[in-house]
PDB file of N, CA, C and O in Angstrom:
ATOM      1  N   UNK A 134      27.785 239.836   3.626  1.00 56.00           N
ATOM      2  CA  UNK A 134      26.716 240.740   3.990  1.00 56.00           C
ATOM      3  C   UNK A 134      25.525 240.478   3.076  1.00 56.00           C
ATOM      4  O   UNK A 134      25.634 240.011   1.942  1.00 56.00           O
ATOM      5  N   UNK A 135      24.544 240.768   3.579  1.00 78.00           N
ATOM      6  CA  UNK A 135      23.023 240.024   2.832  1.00 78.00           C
ATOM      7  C   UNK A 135      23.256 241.883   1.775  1.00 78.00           C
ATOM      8  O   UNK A 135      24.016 242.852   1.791  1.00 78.00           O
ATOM      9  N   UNK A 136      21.665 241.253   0.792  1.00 84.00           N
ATOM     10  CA  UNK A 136      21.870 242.486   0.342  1.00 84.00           C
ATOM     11  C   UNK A 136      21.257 243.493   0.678  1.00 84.00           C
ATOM     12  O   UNK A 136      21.538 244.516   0.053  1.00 84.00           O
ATOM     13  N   UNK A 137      20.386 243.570   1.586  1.00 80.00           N
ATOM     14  CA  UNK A 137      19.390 244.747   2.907  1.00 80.00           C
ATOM     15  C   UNK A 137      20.242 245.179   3.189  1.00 80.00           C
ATOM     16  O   UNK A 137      20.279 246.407   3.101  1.00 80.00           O
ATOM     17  N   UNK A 138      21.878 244.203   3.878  1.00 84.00           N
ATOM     18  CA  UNK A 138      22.777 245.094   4.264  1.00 84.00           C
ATOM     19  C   UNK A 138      23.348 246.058   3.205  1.00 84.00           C
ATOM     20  O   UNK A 138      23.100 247.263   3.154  1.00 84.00           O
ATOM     21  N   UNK A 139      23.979 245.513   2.543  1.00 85.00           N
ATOM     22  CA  UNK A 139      24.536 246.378   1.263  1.00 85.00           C
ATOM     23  C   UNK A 139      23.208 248.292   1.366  1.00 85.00           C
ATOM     24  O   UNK A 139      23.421 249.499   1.473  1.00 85.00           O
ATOM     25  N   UNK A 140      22.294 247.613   1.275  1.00 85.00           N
ATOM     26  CA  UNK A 140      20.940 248.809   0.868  1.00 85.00           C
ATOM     27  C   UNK A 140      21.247 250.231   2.211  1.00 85.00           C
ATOM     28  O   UNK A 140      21.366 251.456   2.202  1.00 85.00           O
ATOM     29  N   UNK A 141      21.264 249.139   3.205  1.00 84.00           N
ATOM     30  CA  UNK A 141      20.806 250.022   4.030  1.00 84.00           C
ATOM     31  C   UNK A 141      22.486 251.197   4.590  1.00 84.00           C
ATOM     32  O   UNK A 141      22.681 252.252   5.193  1.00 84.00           O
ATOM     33  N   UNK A 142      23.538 249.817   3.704  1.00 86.00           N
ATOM     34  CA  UNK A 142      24.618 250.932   4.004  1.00 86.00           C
ATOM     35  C   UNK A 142      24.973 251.846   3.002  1.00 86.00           C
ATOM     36  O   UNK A 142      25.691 252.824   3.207  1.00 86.00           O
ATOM     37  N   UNK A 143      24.301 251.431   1.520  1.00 84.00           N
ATOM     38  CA  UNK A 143      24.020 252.594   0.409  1.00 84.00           C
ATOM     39  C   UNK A 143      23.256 253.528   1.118  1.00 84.00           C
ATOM     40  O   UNK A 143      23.769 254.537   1.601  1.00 84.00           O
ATOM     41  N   UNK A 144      22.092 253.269   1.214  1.00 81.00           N
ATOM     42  CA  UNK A 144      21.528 254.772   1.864  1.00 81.00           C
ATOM     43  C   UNK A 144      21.931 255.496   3.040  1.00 81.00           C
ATOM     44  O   UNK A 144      21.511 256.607   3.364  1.00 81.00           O
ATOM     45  N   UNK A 145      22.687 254.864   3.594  1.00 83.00           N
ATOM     46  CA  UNK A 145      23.696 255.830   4.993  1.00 83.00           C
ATOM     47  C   UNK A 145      24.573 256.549   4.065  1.00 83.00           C
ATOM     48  O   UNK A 145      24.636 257.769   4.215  1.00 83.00           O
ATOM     49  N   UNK A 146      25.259 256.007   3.136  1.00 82.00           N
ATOM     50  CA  UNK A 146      26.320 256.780   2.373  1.00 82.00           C
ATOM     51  C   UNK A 146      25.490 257.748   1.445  1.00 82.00           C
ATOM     52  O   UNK A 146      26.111 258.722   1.018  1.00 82.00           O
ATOM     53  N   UNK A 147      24.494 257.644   1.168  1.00 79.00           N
ATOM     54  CA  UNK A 147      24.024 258.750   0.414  1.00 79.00           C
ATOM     55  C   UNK A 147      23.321 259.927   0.595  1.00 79.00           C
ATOM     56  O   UNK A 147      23.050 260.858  -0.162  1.00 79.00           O
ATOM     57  N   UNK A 148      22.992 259.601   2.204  1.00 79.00           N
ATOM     58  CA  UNK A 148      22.380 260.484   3.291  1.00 79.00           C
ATOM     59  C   UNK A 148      23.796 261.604   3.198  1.00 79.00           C
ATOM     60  O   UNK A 148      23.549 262.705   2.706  1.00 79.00           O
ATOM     61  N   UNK A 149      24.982 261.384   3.575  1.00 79.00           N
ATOM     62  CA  UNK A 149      26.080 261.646   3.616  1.00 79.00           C
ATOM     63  C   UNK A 149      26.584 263.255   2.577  1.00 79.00           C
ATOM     64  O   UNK A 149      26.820 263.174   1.371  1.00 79.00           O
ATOM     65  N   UNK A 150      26.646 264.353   3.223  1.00 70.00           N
ATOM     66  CA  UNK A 150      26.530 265.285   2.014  1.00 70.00           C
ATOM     67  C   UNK A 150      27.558 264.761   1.497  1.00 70.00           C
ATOM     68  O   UNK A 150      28.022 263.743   2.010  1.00 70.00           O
ATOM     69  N   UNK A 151      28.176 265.360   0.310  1.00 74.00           N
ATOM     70  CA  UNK A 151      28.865 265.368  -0.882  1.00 74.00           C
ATOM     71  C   UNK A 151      29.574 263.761  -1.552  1.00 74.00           C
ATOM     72  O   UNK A 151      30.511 263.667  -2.344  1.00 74.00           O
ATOM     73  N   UNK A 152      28.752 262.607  -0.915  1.00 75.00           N
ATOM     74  CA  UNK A 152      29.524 261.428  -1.253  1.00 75.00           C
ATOM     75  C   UNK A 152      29.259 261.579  -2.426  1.00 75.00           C
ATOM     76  O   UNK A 152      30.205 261.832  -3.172  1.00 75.00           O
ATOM     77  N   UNK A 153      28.240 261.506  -2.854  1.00 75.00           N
ATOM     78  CA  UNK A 153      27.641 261.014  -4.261  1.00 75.00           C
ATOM     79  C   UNK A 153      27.979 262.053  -5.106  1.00 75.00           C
ATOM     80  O   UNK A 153      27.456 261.904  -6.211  1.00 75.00           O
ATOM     81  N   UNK A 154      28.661 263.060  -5.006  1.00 74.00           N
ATOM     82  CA  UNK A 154      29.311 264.467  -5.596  1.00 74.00           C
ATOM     83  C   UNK A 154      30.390 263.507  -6.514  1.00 74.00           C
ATOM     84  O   UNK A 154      30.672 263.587  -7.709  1.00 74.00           O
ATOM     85  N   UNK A 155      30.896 262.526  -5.414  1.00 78.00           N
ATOM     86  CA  UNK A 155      32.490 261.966  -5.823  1.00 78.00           C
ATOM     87  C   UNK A 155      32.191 260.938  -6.513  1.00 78.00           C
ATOM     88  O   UNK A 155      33.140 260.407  -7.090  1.00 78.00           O
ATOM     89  N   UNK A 156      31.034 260.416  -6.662  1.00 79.00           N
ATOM     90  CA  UNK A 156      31.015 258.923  -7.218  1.00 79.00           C
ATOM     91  C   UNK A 156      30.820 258.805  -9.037  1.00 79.00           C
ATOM     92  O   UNK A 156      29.865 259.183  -9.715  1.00 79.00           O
ATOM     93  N   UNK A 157      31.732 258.333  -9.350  1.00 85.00           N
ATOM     94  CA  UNK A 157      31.177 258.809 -11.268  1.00 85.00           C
ATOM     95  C   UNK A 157      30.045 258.596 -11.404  1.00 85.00           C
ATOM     96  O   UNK A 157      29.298 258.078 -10.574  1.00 85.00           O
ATOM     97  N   UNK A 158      29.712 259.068 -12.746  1.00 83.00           N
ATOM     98  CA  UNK A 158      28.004 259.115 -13.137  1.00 83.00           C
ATOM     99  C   UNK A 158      28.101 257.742 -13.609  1.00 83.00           C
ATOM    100  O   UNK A 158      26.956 257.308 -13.484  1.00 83.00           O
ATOM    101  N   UNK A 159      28.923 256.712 -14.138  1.00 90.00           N
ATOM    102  CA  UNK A 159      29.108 255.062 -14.426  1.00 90.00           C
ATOM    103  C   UNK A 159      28.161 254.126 -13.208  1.00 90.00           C
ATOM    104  O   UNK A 159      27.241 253.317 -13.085  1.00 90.00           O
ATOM    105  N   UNK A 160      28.916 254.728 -12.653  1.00 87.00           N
ATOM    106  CA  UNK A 160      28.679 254.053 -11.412  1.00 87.00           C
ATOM    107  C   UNK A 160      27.498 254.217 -10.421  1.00 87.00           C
ATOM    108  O   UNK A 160      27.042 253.325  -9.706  1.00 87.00           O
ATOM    109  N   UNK A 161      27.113 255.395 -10.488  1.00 85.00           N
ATOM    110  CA  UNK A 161      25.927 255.829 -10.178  1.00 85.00           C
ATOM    111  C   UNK A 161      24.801 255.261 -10.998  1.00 85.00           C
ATOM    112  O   UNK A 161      23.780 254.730 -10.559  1.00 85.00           O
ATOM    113  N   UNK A 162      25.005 255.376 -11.758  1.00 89.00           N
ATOM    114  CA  UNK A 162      23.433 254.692 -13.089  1.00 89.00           C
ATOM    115  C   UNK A 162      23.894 253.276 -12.760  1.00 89.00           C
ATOM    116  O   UNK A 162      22.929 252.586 -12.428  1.00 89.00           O
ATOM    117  N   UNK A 163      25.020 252.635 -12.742  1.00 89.00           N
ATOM    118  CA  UNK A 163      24.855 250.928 -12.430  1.00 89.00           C
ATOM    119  C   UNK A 163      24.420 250.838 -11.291  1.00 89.00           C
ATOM    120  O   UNK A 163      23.653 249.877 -11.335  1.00 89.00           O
ATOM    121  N   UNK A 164      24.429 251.345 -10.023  1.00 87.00           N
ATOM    122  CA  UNK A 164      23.573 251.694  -8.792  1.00 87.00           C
ATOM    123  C   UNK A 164      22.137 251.616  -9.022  1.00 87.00           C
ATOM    124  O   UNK A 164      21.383 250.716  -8.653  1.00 87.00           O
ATOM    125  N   UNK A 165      21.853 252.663  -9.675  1.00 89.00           N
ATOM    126  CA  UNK A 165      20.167 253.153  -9.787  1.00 89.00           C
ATOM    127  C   UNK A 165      19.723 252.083 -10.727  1.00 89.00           C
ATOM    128  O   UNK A 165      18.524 251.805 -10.687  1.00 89.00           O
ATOM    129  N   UNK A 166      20.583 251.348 -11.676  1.00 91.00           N
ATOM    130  CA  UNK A 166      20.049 250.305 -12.622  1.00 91.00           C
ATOM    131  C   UNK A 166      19.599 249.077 -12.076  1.00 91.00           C
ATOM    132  O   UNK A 166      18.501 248.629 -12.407  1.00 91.00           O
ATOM    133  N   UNK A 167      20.478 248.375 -11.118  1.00 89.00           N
ATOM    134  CA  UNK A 167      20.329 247.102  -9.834  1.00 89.00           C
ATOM    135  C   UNK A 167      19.437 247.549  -8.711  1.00 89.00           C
ATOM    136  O   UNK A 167      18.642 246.741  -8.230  1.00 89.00           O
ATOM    137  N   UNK A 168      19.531 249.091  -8.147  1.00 90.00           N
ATOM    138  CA  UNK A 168      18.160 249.082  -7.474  1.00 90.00           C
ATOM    139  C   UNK A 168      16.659 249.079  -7.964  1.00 90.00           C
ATOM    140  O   UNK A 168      15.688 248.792  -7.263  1.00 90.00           O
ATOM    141  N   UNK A 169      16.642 249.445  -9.280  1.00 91.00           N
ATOM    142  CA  UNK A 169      15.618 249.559  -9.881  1.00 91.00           C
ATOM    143  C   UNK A 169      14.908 247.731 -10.447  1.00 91.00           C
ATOM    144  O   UNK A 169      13.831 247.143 -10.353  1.00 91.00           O
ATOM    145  N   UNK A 170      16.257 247.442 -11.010  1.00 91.00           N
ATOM    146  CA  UNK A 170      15.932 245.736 -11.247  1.00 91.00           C
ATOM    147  C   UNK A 170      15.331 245.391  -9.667  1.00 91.00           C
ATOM    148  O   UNK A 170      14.137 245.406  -9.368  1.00 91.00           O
ATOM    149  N   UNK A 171      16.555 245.056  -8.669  1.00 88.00           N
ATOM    150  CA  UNK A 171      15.825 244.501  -7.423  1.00 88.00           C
ATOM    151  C   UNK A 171      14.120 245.055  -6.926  1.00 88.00           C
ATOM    152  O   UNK A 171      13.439 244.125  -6.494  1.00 88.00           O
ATOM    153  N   UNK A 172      13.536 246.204  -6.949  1.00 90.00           N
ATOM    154  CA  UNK A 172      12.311 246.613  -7.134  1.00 90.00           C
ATOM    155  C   UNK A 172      11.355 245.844  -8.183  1.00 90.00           C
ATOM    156  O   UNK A 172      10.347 245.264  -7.780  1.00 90.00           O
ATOM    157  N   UNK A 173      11.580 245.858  -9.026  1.00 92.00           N
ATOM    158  CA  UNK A 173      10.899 245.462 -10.157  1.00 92.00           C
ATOM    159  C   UNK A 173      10.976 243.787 -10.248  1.00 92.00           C
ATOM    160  O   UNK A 173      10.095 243.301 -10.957  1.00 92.00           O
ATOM    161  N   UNK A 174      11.866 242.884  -9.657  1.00 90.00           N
ATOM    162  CA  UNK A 174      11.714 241.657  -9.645  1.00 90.00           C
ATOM    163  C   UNK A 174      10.541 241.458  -8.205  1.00 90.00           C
ATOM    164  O   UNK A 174      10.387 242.190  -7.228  1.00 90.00           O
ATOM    165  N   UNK A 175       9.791 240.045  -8.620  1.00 91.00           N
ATOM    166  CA  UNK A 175       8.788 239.824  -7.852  1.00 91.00           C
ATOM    167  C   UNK A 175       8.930 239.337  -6.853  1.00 91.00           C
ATOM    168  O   UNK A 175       8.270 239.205  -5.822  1.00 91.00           O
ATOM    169  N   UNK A 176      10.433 238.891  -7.426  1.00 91.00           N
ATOM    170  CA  UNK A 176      10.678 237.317  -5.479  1.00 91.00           C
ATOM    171  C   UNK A 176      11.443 238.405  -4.955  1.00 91.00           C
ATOM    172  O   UNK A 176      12.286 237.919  -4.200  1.00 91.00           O
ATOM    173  N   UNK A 177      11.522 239.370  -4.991  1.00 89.00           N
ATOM    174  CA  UNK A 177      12.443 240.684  -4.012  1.00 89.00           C
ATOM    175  C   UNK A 177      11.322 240.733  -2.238  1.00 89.00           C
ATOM    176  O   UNK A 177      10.207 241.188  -1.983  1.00 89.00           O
ATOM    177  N   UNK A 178      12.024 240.255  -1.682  1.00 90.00           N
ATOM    178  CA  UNK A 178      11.253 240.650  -0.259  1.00 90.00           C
ATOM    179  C   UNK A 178      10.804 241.929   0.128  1.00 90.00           C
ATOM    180  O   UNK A 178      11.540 242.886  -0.113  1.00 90.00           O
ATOM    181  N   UNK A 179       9.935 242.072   0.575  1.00 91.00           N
ATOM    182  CA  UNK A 179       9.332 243.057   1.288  1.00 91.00           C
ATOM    183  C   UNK A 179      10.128 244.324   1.646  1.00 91.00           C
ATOM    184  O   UNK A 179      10.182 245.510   1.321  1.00 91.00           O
ATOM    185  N   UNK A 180      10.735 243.434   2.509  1.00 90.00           N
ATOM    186  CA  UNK A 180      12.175 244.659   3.461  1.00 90.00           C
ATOM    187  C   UNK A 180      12.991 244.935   2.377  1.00 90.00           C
ATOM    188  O   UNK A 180      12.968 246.147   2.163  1.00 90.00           O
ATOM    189  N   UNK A 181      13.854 244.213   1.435  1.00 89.00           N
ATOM    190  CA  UNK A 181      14.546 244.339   0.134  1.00 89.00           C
ATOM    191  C   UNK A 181      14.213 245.856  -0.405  1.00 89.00           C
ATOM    192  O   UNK A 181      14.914 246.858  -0.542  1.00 89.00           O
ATOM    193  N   UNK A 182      12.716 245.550  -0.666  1.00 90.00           N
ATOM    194  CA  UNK A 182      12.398 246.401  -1.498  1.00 90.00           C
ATOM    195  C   UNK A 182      11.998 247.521  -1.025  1.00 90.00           C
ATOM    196  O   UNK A 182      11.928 248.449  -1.831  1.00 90.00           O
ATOM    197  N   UNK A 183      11.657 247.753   0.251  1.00 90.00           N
ATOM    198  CA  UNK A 183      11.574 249.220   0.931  1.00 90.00           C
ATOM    199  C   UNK A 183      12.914 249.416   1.149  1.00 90.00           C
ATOM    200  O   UNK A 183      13.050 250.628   0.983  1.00 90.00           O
ATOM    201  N   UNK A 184      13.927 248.975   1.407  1.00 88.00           N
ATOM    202  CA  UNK A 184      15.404 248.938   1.407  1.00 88.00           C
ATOM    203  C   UNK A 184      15.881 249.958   0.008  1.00 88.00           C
ATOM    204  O   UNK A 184      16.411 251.064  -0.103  1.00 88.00           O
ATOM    205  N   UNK A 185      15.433 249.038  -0.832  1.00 89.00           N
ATOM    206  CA  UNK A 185      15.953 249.754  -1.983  1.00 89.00           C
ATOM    207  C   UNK A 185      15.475 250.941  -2.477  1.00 89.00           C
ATOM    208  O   UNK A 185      16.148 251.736  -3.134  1.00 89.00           O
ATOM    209  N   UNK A 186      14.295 251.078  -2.163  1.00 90.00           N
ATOM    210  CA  UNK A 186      13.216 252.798  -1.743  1.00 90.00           C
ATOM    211  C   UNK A 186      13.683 253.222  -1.705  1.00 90.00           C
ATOM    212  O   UNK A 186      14.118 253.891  -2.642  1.00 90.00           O
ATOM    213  N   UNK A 187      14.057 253.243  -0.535  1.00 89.00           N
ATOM    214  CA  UNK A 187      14.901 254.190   0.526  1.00 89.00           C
ATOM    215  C   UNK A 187      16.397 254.499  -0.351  1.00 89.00           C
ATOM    216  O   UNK A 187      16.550 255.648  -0.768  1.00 89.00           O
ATOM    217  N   UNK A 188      17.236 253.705  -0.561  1.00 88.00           N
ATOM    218  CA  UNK A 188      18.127 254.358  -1.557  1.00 88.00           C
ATOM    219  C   UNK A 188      17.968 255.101  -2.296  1.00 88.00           C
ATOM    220  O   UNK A 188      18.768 256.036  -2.256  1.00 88.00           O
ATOM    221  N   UNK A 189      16.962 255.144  -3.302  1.00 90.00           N
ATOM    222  CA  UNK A 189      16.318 255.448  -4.561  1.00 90.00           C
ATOM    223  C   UNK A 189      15.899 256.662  -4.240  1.00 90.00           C
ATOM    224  O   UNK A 189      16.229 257.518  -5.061  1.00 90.00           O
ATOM    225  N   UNK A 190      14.949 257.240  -2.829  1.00 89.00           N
ATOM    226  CA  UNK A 190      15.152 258.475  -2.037  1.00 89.00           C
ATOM    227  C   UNK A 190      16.311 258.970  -1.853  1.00 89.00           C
ATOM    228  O   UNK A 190      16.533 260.101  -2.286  1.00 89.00           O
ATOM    229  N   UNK A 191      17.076 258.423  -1.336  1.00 86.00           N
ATOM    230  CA  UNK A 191      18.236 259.361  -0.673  1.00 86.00           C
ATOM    231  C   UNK A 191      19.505 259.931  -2.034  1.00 86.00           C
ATOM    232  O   UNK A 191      20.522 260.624  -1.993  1.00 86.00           O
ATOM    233  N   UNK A 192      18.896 259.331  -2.942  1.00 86.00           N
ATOM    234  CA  UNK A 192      19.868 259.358  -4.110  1.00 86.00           C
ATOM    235  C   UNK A 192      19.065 261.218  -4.884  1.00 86.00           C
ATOM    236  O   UNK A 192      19.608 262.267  -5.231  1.00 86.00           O
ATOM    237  N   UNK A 193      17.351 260.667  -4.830  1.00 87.00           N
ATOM    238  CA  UNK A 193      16.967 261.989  -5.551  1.00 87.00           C
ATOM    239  C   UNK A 193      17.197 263.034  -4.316  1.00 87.00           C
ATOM    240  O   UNK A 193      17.057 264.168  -4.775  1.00 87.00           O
ATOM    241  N   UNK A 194      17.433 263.068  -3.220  1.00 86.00           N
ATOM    242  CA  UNK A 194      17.323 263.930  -2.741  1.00 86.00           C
ATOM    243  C   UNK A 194      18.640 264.944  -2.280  1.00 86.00           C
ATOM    244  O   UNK A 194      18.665 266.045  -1.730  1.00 86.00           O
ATOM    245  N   UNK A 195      19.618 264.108  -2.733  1.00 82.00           N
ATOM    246  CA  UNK A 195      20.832 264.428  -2.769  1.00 82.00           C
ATOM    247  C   UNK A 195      21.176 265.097  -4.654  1.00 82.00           C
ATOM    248  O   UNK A 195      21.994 265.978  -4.919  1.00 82.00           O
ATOM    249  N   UNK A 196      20.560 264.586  -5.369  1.00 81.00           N
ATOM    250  CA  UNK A 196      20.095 265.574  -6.316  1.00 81.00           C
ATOM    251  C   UNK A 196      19.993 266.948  -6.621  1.00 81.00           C
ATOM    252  O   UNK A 196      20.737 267.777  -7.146  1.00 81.00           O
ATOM    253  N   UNK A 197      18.388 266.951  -5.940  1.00 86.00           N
ATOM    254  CA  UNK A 197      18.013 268.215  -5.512  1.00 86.00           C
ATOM    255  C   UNK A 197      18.704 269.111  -4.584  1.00 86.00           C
ATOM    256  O   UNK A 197      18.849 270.312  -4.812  1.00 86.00           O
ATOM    257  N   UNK A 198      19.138 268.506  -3.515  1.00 82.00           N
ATOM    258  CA  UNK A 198      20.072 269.666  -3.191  1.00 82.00           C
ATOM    259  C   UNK A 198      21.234 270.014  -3.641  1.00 82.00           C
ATOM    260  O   UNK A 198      21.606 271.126  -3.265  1.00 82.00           O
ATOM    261  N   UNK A 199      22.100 269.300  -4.482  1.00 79.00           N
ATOM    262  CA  UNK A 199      22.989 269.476  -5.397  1.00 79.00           C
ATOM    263  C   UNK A 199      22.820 270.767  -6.026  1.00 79.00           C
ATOM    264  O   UNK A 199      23.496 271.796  -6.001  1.00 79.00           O
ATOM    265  N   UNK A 200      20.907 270.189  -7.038  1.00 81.00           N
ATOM    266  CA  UNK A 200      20.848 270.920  -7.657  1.00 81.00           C
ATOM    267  C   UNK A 200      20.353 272.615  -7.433  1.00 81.00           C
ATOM    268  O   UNK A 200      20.481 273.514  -8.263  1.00 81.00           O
ATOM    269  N   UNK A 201      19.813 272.709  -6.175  1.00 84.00           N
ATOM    270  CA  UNK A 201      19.803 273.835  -5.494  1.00 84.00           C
ATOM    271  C   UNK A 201      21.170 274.994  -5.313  1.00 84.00           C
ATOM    272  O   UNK A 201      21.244 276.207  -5.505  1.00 84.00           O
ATOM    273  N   UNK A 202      22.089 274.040  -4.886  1.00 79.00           N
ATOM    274  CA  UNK A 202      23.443 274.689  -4.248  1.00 79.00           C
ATOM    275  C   UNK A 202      23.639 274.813  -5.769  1.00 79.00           C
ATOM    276  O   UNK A 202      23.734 276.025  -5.968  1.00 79.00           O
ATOM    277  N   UNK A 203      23.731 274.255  -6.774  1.00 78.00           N
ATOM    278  CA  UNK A 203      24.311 274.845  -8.293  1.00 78.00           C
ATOM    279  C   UNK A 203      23.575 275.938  -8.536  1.00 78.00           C
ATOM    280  O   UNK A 203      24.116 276.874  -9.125  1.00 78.00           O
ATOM    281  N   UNK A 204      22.258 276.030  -8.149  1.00 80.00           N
ATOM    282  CA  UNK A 204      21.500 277.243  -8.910  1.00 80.00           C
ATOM    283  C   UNK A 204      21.858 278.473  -8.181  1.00 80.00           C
ATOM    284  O   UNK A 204      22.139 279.550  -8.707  1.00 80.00           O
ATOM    285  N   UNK A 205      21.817 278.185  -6.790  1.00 79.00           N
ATOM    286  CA  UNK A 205      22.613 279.416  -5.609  1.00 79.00           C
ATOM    287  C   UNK A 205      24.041 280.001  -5.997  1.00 79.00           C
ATOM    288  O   UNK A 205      24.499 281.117  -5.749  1.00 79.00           O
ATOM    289  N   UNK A 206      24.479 279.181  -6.517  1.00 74.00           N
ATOM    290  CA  UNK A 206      25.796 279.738  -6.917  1.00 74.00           C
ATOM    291  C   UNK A 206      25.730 280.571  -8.090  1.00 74.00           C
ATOM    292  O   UNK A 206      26.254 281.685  -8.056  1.00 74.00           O
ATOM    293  N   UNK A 207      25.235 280.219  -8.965  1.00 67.00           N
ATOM    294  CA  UNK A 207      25.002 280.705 -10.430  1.00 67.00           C
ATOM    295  C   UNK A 207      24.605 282.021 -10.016  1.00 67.00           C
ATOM    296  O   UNK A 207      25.182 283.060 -10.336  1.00 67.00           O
ATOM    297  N   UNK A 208      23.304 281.894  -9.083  1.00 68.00           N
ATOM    298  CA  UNK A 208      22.725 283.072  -8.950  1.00 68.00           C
ATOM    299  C   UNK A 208      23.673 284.446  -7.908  1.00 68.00           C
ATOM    300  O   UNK A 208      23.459 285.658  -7.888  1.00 68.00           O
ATOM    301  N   UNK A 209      24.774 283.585  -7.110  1.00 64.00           N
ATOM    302  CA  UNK A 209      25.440 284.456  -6.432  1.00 64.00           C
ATOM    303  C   UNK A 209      26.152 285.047  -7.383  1.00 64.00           C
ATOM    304  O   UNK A 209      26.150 286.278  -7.345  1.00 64.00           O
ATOM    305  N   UNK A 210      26.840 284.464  -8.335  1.00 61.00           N
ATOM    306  CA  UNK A 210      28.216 284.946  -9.408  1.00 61.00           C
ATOM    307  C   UNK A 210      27.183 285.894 -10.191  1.00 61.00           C
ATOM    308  O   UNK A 210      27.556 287.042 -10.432  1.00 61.00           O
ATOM    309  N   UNK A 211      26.303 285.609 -10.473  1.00 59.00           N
ATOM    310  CA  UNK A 211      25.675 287.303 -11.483  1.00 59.00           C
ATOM    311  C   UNK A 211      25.351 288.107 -10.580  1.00 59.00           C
ATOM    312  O   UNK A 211      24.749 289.073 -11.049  1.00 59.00           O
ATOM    313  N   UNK A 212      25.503 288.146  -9.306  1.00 59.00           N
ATOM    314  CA  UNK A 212      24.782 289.179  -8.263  1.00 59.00           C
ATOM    315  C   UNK A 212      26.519 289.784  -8.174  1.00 59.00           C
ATOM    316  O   UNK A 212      26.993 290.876  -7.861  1.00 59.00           O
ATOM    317  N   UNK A 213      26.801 289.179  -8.379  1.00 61.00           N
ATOM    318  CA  UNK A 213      28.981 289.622  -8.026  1.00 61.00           C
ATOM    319  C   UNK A 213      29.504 290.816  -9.437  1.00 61.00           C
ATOM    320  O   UNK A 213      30.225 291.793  -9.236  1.00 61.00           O
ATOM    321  N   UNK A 214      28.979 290.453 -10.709  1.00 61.00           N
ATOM    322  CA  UNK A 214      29.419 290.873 -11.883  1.00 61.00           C
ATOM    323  C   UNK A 214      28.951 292.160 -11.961  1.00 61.00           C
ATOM    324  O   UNK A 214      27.726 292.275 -11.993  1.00 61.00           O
ATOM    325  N   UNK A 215      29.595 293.125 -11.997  1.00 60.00           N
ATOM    326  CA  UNK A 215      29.811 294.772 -12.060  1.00 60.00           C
ATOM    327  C   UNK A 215      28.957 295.281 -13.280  1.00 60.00           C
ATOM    328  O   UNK A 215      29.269 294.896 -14.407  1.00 60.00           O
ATOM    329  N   UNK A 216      27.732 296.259 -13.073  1.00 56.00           N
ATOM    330  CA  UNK A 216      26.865 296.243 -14.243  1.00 56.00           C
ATOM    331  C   UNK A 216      27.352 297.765 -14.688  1.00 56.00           C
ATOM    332  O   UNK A 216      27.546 298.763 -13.995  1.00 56.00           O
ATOM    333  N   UNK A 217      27.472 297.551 -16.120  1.00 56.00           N
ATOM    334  CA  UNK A 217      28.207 298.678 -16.436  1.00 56.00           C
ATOM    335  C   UNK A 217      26.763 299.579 -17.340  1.00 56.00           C
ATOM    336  O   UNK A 217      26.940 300.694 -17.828  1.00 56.00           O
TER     337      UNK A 217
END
């Protein structure tokens, strides 16, 4: 598989709710480390590199809603706790 393919089937899997929940944080930063190299090298093609965008999106945005659903929760469990 070329590596556009590889990209474009990272960002299907990361579109994906809770994959990236499961994936260690190792492995995740060696991810974001090789997409970031492939960006930053010059002979990276065109498509490559909107390829790898697009990962690099779907990664923060799976983030943020992570980090949303953590703050919702937090905020449900003190709305639960009995005020004396």
């Amino acid at each position: 598989m070329s590596i556009r393919g590889d990209l474009v089937m990272l960002g299907a899997l990361a579109r994906q709710p809770g994959w990236l929940s499961h994936l260690p944080n190792e492995k995740r930063e060696l991810i974001v480390q090789r997409l970031t190299g492939l960006m930053a090298d010059e002979k990276t093609s065109p498509r490559v590199l909107v390829s790898a965008a697009r990962v690099l999106i779907a990664f923060e945005r799976a983030d943020i809603e992570r980090a949303k659903l953590s703050l919702s929760m937090e905020v449900d469990d003190d709305d639960e706790e009995p005020k004396t």
